[in-house]
Amino acid sequence: MNTTRLHPIAEEYLNRLDAAAGVLPDRDREDLVNELRGHLATGLRDGAPDAEVLNMLDDLGSPAEIVAAAREAESGSQLPRTPEGTGTPGASASPWGTLEVLAVLGLTLGTFVVPVVGPLAGLIFAWASPRWNRTEKIVATLLAILPVVALGLGAIAFMASGPSSPVPVSPTPQHILGIL
Amino acid sequence: LSREERYGFDLVRSLGALDGMVTGEGTLYPLLSRLQKDGRVASSWRDSDAGGPPRKYYAITTAGRRALHDFTEEWGRFRDNVDKILVEGTT
């Protein structure tokens, strides 16, 4: 795209980036190095002092860091965030991890143990879960919210009926006797 | 990007200036190319006016706008819930 030679320190950085990007597909590797070259070409004026170049490279982060971000971006949310070898094998295969267990506990037991705060915490754990997909999270949210909504509607209905028109209750023997 | 198209350098520098948002500005380039692959942004190379190197401009797409809208709503709910817990936890 733009092949002008940059400051030697910047060129050396791009070489290291290119080497580190060897793990990426060829096109991605080329795009990435081009983007970074463009970034440095835009940010560095001709004859910039070494310190300025080093500062700019510091802001960019190490080649290893950038390549790690590229691998993560490409794998999307399909893979665990931990690099291969360090994560628990098959960790993402099971829908149950600490977060998920906490979410369910918060949404169920939490309702009785610490009302309001418990289920809210459960919701947060549910949404923070890397294992559950969006639909599952929405279902969890609806399950948590529905009782509250039902309670709210009930309360509104009760208030609307007002003191002048007593809420109809199921007839008791006393009522029937009174009517008679 | 929802307001105007920006070129990579400018975009990356301004995101990098936000405190605590990114560790290395360079890590934003892979994210931009991922967004482009997903069709959420589109890019085009353009010559810069001052005779400098050509610039790659990024613009948001319709799909990008939709995704941004969805995320904004979802994030709002998440933030409100966290705020509620934090407030109730201290009282």
Short mmCIF file of N, CA and C in Angstrom, two decimals, chain B:
data_model
loop_
_atom_site.label_atom_id
_atom_site.label_comp_id
_atom_site.label_asym_id
_atom_site.label_seq_id
_atom_site.Cartn_x
_atom_site.Cartn_y
_atom_site.Cartn_z
N LEU B 1 -17.83 6.05 15.23
CA LEU B 1 -18.11 5.96 13.80
C LEU B 1 -19.57 6.23 13.47
N SER B 2 -20.45 6.18 14.47
CA SER B 2 -21.86 6.37 14.17
C SER B 2 -22.14 7.79 13.70
N ARG B 3 -21.23 8.72 14.00
CA ARG B 3 -21.46 10.10 13.59
C ARG B 3 -20.77 10.45 12.28
N GLU B 4 -19.55 9.94 12.09
CA GLU B 4 -18.81 10.30 10.88
C GLU B 4 -17.77 9.24 10.61
N GLU B 5 -17.31 9.15 9.36
CA GLU B 5 -16.25 8.19 9.09
C GLU B 5 -14.92 8.76 9.56
N ARG B 6 -14.04 7.88 10.00
CA ARG B 6 -12.75 8.34 10.51
C ARG B 6 -11.68 7.46 9.91
N TYR B 7 -10.44 7.95 9.88
CA TYR B 7 -9.38 7.08 9.39
C TYR B 7 -8.72 6.39 10.57
N GLY B 8 -8.15 5.22 10.27
CA GLY B 8 -7.65 4.34 11.32
C GLY B 8 -6.81 5.01 12.38
N PHE B 9 -5.82 5.77 11.94
CA PHE B 9 -4.90 6.39 12.88
C PHE B 9 -5.63 7.27 13.89
N ASP B 10 -6.51 8.11 13.37
CA ASP B 10 -7.28 9.05 14.16
C ASP B 10 -8.18 8.32 15.16
N LEU B 11 -8.84 7.28 14.67
CA LEU B 11 -9.75 6.47 15.48
C LEU B 11 -8.99 5.80 16.62
N VAL B 12 -7.89 5.18 16.27
CA VAL B 12 -7.09 4.43 17.25
C VAL B 12 -6.49 5.37 18.29
N ARG B 13 -6.02 6.54 17.86
CA ARG B 13 -5.43 7.47 18.81
C ARG B 13 -6.48 7.98 19.80
N SER B 14 -7.68 8.28 19.31
CA SER B 14 -8.66 8.85 20.23
C SER B 14 -9.20 7.80 21.20
N LEU B 15 -9.30 6.54 20.74
CA LEU B 15 -9.72 5.49 21.67
C LEU B 15 -8.61 5.22 22.68
N GLY B 16 -7.37 5.28 22.21
CA GLY B 16 -6.23 5.04 23.10
C GLY B 16 -6.11 6.11 24.17
N ALA B 17 -6.65 7.31 23.89
CA ALA B 17 -6.54 8.42 24.84
C ALA B 17 -7.52 8.28 25.99
N LEU B 18 -8.54 7.41 25.84
CA LEU B 18 -9.50 7.20 26.92
C LEU B 18 -8.84 6.38 28.02
N ASP B 19 -8.94 6.88 29.24
CA ASP B 19 -8.26 6.25 30.35
C ASP B 19 -8.77 4.82 30.58
N GLY B 20 -7.83 3.89 30.62
CA GLY B 20 -8.18 2.51 31.00
C GLY B 20 -8.93 1.71 29.94
N MET B 21 -9.11 2.26 28.74
CA MET B 21 -9.88 1.53 27.74
C MET B 21 -9.05 0.49 26.99
N VAL B 22 -7.86 0.84 26.57
CA VAL B 22 -7.04 -0.11 25.83
C VAL B 22 -5.63 -0.15 26.37
N THR B 23 -5.05 -1.34 26.36
CA THR B 23 -3.67 -1.46 26.84
C THR B 23 -2.71 -1.07 25.73
N GLY B 24 -2.94 -1.56 24.53
CA GLY B 24 -2.09 -1.19 23.40
C GLY B 24 -2.97 -0.74 22.26
N GLU B 25 -2.67 0.44 21.74
CA GLU B 25 -3.50 0.97 20.65
C GLU B 25 -3.49 0.04 19.44
N GLY B 26 -2.35 -0.66 19.25
CA GLY B 26 -2.22 -1.54 18.10
C GLY B 26 -3.24 -2.66 18.10
N THR B 27 -3.75 -3.02 19.30
CA THR B 27 -4.69 -4.13 19.38
C THR B 27 -6.05 -3.74 18.79
N LEU B 28 -6.24 -2.45 18.52
CA LEU B 28 -7.53 -2.02 17.94
C LEU B 28 -7.62 -2.35 16.45
N TYR B 29 -6.47 -2.44 15.78
CA TYR B 29 -6.51 -2.73 14.35
C TYR B 29 -7.12 -4.10 14.05
N PRO B 30 -6.71 -5.14 14.80
CA PRO B 30 -7.39 -6.43 14.55
C PRO B 30 -8.89 -6.35 14.81
N LEU B 31 -9.30 -5.56 15.79
CA LEU B 31 -10.73 -5.43 16.07
C LEU B 31 -11.44 -4.77 14.90
N LEU B 32 -10.81 -3.72 14.33
CA LEU B 32 -11.41 -3.05 13.18
C LEU B 32 -11.56 -4.01 12.01
N SER B 33 -10.54 -4.85 11.79
CA SER B 33 -10.64 -5.73 10.63
C SER B 33 -11.67 -6.83 10.89
N ARG B 34 -11.82 -7.21 12.16
CA ARG B 34 -12.87 -8.18 12.50
C ARG B 34 -14.26 -7.56 12.23
N LEU B 35 -14.44 -6.31 12.63
CA LEU B 35 -15.72 -5.63 12.39
C LEU B 35 -16.00 -5.53 10.89
N GLN B 36 -14.92 -5.33 10.15
CA GLN B 36 -15.10 -5.23 8.70
C GLN B 36 -15.51 -6.58 8.11
N LYS B 37 -14.85 -7.65 8.57
CA LYS B 37 -15.21 -8.98 8.08
C LYS B 37 -16.66 -9.31 8.40
N ASP B 38 -17.12 -8.84 9.55
CA ASP B 38 -18.50 -9.10 9.96
C ASP B 38 -19.48 -8.15 9.28
N GLY B 39 -18.98 -7.25 8.45
CA GLY B 39 -19.84 -6.33 7.72
C GLY B 39 -20.40 -5.18 8.55
N ARG B 40 -19.76 -4.90 9.68
CA ARG B 40 -20.27 -3.82 10.53
C ARG B 40 -19.62 -2.48 10.23
N VAL B 41 -18.45 -2.52 9.63
CA VAL B 41 -17.85 -1.30 9.11
C VAL B 41 -17.33 -1.57 7.70
N ALA B 42 -17.17 -0.51 6.92
CA ALA B 42 -16.59 -0.64 5.59
C ALA B 42 -15.40 0.30 5.53
N SER B 43 -14.39 -0.05 4.76
CA SER B 43 -13.22 0.82 4.71
C SER B 43 -12.86 1.17 3.27
N SER B 44 -12.18 2.30 3.12
CA SER B 44 -11.69 2.68 1.79
C SER B 44 -10.41 3.49 1.96
N TRP B 45 -9.46 3.26 1.06
CA TRP B 45 -8.20 4.02 1.11
C TRP B 45 -8.40 5.35 0.39
N ARG B 46 -7.86 6.39 0.96
CA ARG B 46 -7.96 7.70 0.33
C ARG B 46 -6.65 8.46 0.53
N ASP B 47 -6.29 9.28 -0.48
CA ASP B 47 -5.09 10.10 -0.32
C ASP B 47 -5.34 11.16 0.74
N SER B 48 -4.31 11.46 1.51
CA SER B 48 -4.48 12.53 2.49
C SER B 48 -4.18 13.86 1.81
N ASP B 49 -4.82 14.90 2.30
CA ASP B 49 -4.74 16.20 1.63
C ASP B 49 -3.34 16.81 1.69
N ALA B 50 -2.61 16.56 2.78
CA ALA B 50 -1.32 17.22 2.95
C ALA B 50 -0.18 16.48 2.23
N GLY B 51 -0.52 15.58 1.31
CA GLY B 51 0.50 14.85 0.59
C GLY B 51 1.16 13.77 1.42
N GLY B 52 0.58 13.44 2.55
CA GLY B 52 1.10 12.37 3.40
C GLY B 52 0.72 11.02 2.83
N PRO B 53 0.94 9.97 3.61
CA PRO B 53 0.59 8.63 3.14
C PRO B 53 -0.93 8.48 3.00
N PRO B 54 -1.41 7.57 2.12
CA PRO B 54 -2.85 7.37 1.98
C PRO B 54 -3.44 6.91 3.31
N ARG B 55 -4.69 7.24 3.52
CA ARG B 55 -5.34 6.87 4.78
C ARG B 55 -6.48 5.90 4.52
N LYS B 56 -6.63 4.97 5.46
CA LYS B 56 -7.73 4.03 5.35
C LYS B 56 -8.88 4.55 6.21
N TYR B 57 -9.97 4.89 5.55
CA TYR B 57 -11.12 5.43 6.26
C TYR B 57 -12.12 4.33 6.60
N TYR B 58 -12.67 4.41 7.79
CA TYR B 58 -13.68 3.44 8.22
C TYR B 58 -15.03 4.14 8.38
N ALA B 59 -16.09 3.49 7.87
CA ALA B 59 -17.44 4.04 8.02
C ALA B 59 -18.34 2.93 8.54
N ILE B 60 -19.35 3.30 9.31
CA ILE B 60 -20.27 2.30 9.85
C ILE B 60 -21.26 1.88 8.76
N THR B 61 -21.70 0.63 8.80
CA THR B 61 -22.68 0.13 7.83
C THR B 61 -24.05 0.03 8.51
N THR B 62 -25.07 -0.32 7.72
CA THR B 62 -26.41 -0.46 8.31
C THR B 62 -26.41 -1.56 9.37
N ALA B 63 -25.75 -2.68 9.02
CA ALA B 63 -25.68 -3.79 9.99
C ALA B 63 -24.92 -3.32 11.24
N GLY B 64 -23.91 -2.51 11.05
CA GLY B 64 -23.14 -1.99 12.16
C GLY B 64 -23.99 -1.12 13.07
N ARG B 65 -24.82 -0.30 12.46
CA ARG B 65 -25.72 0.56 13.23
C ARG B 65 -26.68 -0.26 14.06
N ARG B 66 -27.20 -1.33 13.44
CA ARG B 66 -28.15 -2.18 14.15
C ARG B 66 -27.45 -2.84 15.35
N ALA B 67 -26.25 -3.36 15.08
CA ALA B 67 -25.51 -4.03 16.16
C ALA B 67 -25.20 -3.04 17.28
N LEU B 68 -24.86 -1.83 16.91
CA LEU B 68 -24.54 -0.80 17.91
C LEU B 68 -25.78 -0.49 18.75
N HIS B 69 -26.91 -0.37 18.07
CA HIS B 69 -28.17 -0.09 18.76
C HIS B 69 -28.49 -1.20 19.77
N ASP B 70 -28.39 -2.45 19.31
CA ASP B 70 -28.68 -3.58 20.20
C ASP B 70 -27.74 -3.59 21.40
N PHE B 71 -26.47 -3.38 21.11
CA PHE B 71 -25.51 -3.43 22.20
C PHE B 71 -25.76 -2.29 23.19
N THR B 72 -26.08 -1.10 22.67
CA THR B 72 -26.31 0.04 23.53
C THR B 72 -27.44 -0.25 24.52
N GLU B 73 -28.51 -0.87 24.01
CA GLU B 73 -29.64 -1.21 24.90
C GLU B 73 -29.23 -2.24 25.94
N GLU B 74 -28.53 -3.29 25.45
CA GLU B 74 -28.13 -4.36 26.34
C GLU B 74 -27.19 -3.83 27.42
N TRP B 75 -26.26 -2.99 27.00
CA TRP B 75 -25.29 -2.44 27.93
C TRP B 75 -25.99 -1.56 28.97
N GLY B 76 -26.98 -0.81 28.55
CA GLY B 76 -27.72 0.05 29.47
C GLY B 76 -28.37 -0.77 30.57
N ARG B 77 -28.99 -1.88 30.17
CA ARG B 77 -29.63 -2.74 31.17
C ARG B 77 -28.60 -3.30 32.13
N PHE B 78 -27.51 -3.77 31.58
CA PHE B 78 -26.46 -4.36 32.41
C PHE B 78 -25.92 -3.32 33.40
N ARG B 79 -25.65 -2.12 32.92
CA ARG B 79 -25.10 -1.07 33.76
C ARG B 79 -26.08 -0.71 34.87
N ASP B 80 -27.36 -0.57 34.52
CA ASP B 80 -28.36 -0.21 35.52
C ASP B 80 -28.42 -1.26 36.62
N ASN B 81 -28.34 -2.54 36.21
CA ASN B 81 -28.40 -3.60 37.21
C ASN B 81 -27.19 -3.57 38.13
N VAL B 82 -26.02 -3.34 37.55
CA VAL B 82 -24.82 -3.25 38.39
C VAL B 82 -24.95 -2.08 39.34
N ASP B 83 -25.42 -0.94 38.84
CA ASP B 83 -25.59 0.24 39.69
C ASP B 83 -26.54 -0.06 40.85
N LYS B 84 -27.63 -0.74 40.53
CA LYS B 84 -28.62 -1.05 41.57
C LYS B 84 -27.99 -1.89 42.67
N ILE B 85 -27.26 -2.91 42.27
CA ILE B 85 -26.63 -3.78 43.26
C ILE B 85 -25.63 -3.02 44.09
N LEU B 86 -24.86 -2.18 43.45
CA LEU B 86 -23.84 -1.43 44.19
C LEU B 86 -24.49 -0.50 45.19
N VAL B 87 -25.57 0.17 44.80
CA VAL B 87 -26.25 1.10 45.69
C VAL B 87 -26.92 0.34 46.84
N GLU B 88 -27.64 -0.73 46.50
CA GLU B 88 -28.32 -1.47 47.55
C GLU B 88 -27.34 -2.18 48.47
N GLY B 89 -26.19 -2.51 47.93
CA GLY B 89 -25.20 -3.20 48.75
C GLY B 89 -24.60 -2.31 49.81
N THR B 90 -24.66 -0.97 49.60
CA THR B 90 -24.02 -0.08 50.55
C THR B 90 -25.01 0.53 51.53
N THR B 91 -26.32 0.31 51.30
CA THR B 91 -27.28 0.92 52.22
C THR B 91 -27.85 -0.14 53.15
#
